[in-house]
Coordinates of C-alpha atoms in Angstrom, one line a residue:
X83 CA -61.0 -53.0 -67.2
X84 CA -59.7 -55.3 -69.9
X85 CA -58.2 -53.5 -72.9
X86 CA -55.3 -55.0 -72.9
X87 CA -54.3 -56.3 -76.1
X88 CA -50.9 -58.2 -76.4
X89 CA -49.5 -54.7 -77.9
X90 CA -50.4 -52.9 -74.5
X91 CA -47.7 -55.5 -72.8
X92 CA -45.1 -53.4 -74.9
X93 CA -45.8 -50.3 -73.5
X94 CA -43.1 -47.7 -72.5
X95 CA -42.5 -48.2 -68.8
X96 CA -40.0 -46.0 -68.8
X97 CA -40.6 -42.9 -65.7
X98 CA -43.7 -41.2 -65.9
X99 CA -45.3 -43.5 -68.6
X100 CA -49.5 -43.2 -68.2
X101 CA -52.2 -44.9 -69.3
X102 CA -54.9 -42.3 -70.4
X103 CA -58.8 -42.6 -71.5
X104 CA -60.7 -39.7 -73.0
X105 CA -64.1 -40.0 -73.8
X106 CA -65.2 -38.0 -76.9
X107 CA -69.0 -38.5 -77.4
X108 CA -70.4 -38.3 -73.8
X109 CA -69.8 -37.2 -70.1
X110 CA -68.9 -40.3 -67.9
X111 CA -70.3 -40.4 -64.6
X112 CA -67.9 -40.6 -61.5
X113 CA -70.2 -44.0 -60.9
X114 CA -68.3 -45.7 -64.0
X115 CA -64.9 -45.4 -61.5
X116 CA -66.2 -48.0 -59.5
X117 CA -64.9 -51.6 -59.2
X118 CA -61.5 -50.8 -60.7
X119 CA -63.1 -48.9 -63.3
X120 CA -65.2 -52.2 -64.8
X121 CA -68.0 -50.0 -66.2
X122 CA -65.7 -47.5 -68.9
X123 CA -66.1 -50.1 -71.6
X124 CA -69.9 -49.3 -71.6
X125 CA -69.1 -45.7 -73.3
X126 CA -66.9 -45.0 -76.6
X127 CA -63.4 -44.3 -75.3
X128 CA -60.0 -43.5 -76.9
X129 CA -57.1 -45.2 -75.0
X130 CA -53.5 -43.6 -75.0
X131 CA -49.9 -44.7 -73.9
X132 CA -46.3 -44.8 -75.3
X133 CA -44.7 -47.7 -77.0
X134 CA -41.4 -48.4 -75.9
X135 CA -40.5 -47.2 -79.1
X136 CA -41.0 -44.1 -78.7
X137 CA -44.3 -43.8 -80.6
X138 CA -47.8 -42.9 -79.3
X139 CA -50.9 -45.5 -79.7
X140 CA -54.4 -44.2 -79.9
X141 CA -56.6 -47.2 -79.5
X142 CA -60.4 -46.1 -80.6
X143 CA -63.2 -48.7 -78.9
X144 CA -67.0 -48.2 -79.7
X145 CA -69.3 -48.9 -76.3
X146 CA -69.2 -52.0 -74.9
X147 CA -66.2 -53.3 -77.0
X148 CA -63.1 -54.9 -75.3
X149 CA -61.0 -55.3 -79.2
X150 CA -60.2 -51.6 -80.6
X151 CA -61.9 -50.5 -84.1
X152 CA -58.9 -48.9 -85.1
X153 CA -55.3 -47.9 -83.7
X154 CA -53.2 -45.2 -84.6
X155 CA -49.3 -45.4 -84.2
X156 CA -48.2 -41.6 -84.3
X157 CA -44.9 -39.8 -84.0
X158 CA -43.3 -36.9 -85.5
X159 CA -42.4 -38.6 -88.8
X160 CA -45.0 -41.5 -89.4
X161 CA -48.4 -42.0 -88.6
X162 CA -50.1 -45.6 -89.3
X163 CA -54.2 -46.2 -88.7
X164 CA -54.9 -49.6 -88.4
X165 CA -59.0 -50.8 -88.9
X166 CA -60.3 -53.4 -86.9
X167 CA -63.5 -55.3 -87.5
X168 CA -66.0 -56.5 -84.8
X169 CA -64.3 -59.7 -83.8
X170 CA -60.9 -57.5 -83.5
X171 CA -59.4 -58.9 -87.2
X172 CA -57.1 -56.8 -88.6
X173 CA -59.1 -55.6 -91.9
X174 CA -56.7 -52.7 -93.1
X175 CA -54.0 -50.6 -92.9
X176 CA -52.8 -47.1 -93.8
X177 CA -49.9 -44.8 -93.7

């Protein structure tokens, strides 16, 4: 699937970094694994993973998107949101 955004290069890769999806507005079928899992960007989706600097990114996609709608950087101290539009231009930014 293509996700990747140039911030996903700078993900932790330190031991045991993963790479999770969670899907909050429907059930995926096991057929969406198929072909290196191709079909996930037809459902809404929430992407997860460490930044190697130590903070958590939440990256939200709508169906069918391949540019996040918004991205949350979140660690114990400091949460940003940052909103996306369509075309995946950076339209705001909050703390």
């Amino acid at each position: 699937m293509d996700d990747a955004q140039p911030l996903y290069a700078e993900r932790s890769t330190s031991g045991g970094a993963k790479l999770r999806y969670s899907f909050p507005d429907q059930a995926v079928p096991l057929s969406a694994m198929d072909n290196k899992f191709a079909n996930l960007e037809r459902y809404p989706r929430i992407k997860m993973y460490s930044h190697r600097s130590g903070m958590v990114i939440y990256e939200m996609f709508d169906a069918g998107a391949r540019t996040p709608r918004q991205r949350q950087w979140r660690a114990l101290d400091l949460s940003r949101q940052e909103f996306y539009s369509g075309n995946g231009k950076l339209t705001r930014v909050s703390f």
